[in-house]
Amino acid sequence: MNGPADPPDEGHEEQRPEAPARIPGPRGAADDLDPRHAPEPLPEPPRTHAVLKSLLGAWALAACSAEETEAVEDHLTECAQCAEEALRLRDAVGLLHPEDNLDLKPLLRSRVLEDCLGRRPARIPVPAWANPYDTETARLDALLRDFGDAEWQTPVRLKWFEEEQRRSRRTTVAGVIGHLMTVDGLIATALGLDDPLGPEAPAGATDRTEHYWSSAEQPITRRIREPWREQGHTLVRTVSFAGRGVGELSVDYGAFALPLGDAFLERAFECWVHAWDIAEAVDYPYDPPSGPHLHRMIDLAARLLPSALAHRRRAGLAAPARGLVAAGAPGRTLHLEIEGAGGGSWDIALDSPAAKPSAEHTVAQIAMDGAEFCQLAAGHISPEEAAVGQHGDREAIRDVLFAAASLSRL
């Protein structure tokens, strides 16, 4: 019989056979919390021109991440080619949405204001002098959206003041939009864009309209809306990318010329006036422009008054100058006060456009409501009908009121 096993010697460990190697299992979720097991982050690929260009479609659809959106918009401020493509894509996306009814939905104003306050300023802003035109064409377009075929043929009577008489011309809603498009074409040609009437078109605004009305397929239909609106978008887009100094470019109206910045204001004013004509013809309410935009339009008319007065004086339609002075020297002045939204005060040189208006040489004052002054400058009311507060030289007051009416035309 075997006896008990001898105890192991002190100081020696029991030898166990070595376990066979095994394949480690997959890491558990808990292992991910251990930073030692975290994989190295992949380097972000460089956003080249090609990469950013490929994101333009998603950007136009607002489908980019915040980082991608920022990268694309930064790129648009440096790459004119991509900026042009981005604007085309954004316009195309707008066509995918059905046009809404003109009647406003409840709380729409609050939602629009909240959205506007939450947005950043545009990376490629519209010049301040082009904003009234951009706004007024958009407002008129919103009015036209709900028009049926019959409303496009609604009679509209255009009014203006010529020499000492009120004039008028009958057309339709579609004819008015054609008129706006043809005169806007003067700005298009000044910017090197295509003339909507072709290369052989007349130069003057009135002649261009008569040429269009006589040569266009009759009757002019609602199809005129698309080329008019597209031309407006192109004009605003072109000056937005043109850079500084473009506002001084001369626009030839035939009988006179205006700097491009003033020409855009003049077109905004006429767009509003004719939108008013259309709204009146179809019995629909139409509000004046916003106060800041209306102020710019009134300021343009006030700045044109000395030249208009001199033109009437040369034609024998105004009293002769009483005190010619050297260019830049103070001369006889009329103080014009416009009340209401968009109002302000202007000093008008009476005897020469080159004279300097002077408060010390003021001989007369006129006070008028802003909307009524615009109606006078548009030729919709005559100088005798204008309700004004008058003080001082009656002859100077009459000459300035008639000069304001003479700013109008077809």
mmCIF file with all atom_site columns, C-alpha atoms in Angstrom, residues 4-15:
data_model
loop_
_atom_site.group_PDB
_atom_site.id
_atom_site.type_symbol
_atom_site.label_atom_id
_atom_site.label_alt_id
_atom_site.label_comp_id
_atom_site.label_asym_id
_atom_site.label_entity_id
_atom_site.label_seq_id
_atom_site.pdbx_PDB_ins_code
_atom_site.Cartn_x
_atom_site.Cartn_y
_atom_site.Cartn_z
_atom_site.occupancy
_atom_site.B_iso_or_equiv
_atom_site.pdbx_formal_charge
_atom_site.auth_seq_id
_atom_site.auth_comp_id
_atom_site.auth_asym_id
_atom_site.auth_atom_id
_atom_site.pdbx_PDB_model_num
ATOM 1  C CA . PRO A 1 4  ? 0.743  9.637  1.668   1.00 0.00 ? 4  PRO A CA 1
ATOM 2  C CA . ALA A 1 5  ? 2.427  11.867 -0.923  1.00 0.00 ? 5  ALA A CA 1
ATOM 3  C CA . ASP A 1 6  ? 5.316  13.865 0.267   1.00 0.00 ? 6  ASP A CA 1
ATOM 4  C CA . PRO A 1 7  ? 4.501  17.552 0.812   1.00 0.00 ? 7  PRO A CA 1
ATOM 5  C CA . PRO A 1 8  ? 6.126  19.907 -1.678  1.00 0.00 ? 8  PRO A CA 1
ATOM 6  C CA . ASP A 1 9  ? 9.356  21.408 -0.657  1.00 0.00 ? 9  ASP A CA 1
ATOM 7  C CA . GLU A 1 10 ? 9.159  24.873 0.861   1.00 0.00 ? 10 GLU A CA 1
ATOM 8  C CA . GLY A 1 11 ? 10.146 27.657 -1.577  1.00 0.00 ? 11 GLY A CA 1
ATOM 9  C CA . HIS A 1 12 ? 8.986  25.812 -4.694  1.00 0.00 ? 12 HIS A CA 1
ATOM 10 C CA . GLU A 1 13 ? 5.723  26.543 -6.567  1.00 0.00 ? 13 GLU A CA 1
ATOM 11 C CA . GLU A 1 14 ? 3.619  23.834 -7.961  1.00 0.00 ? 14 GLU A CA 1
ATOM 12 C CA . GLN A 1 15 ? 4.197  23.480 -11.726 1.00 0.00 ? 15 GLN A CA 1
#
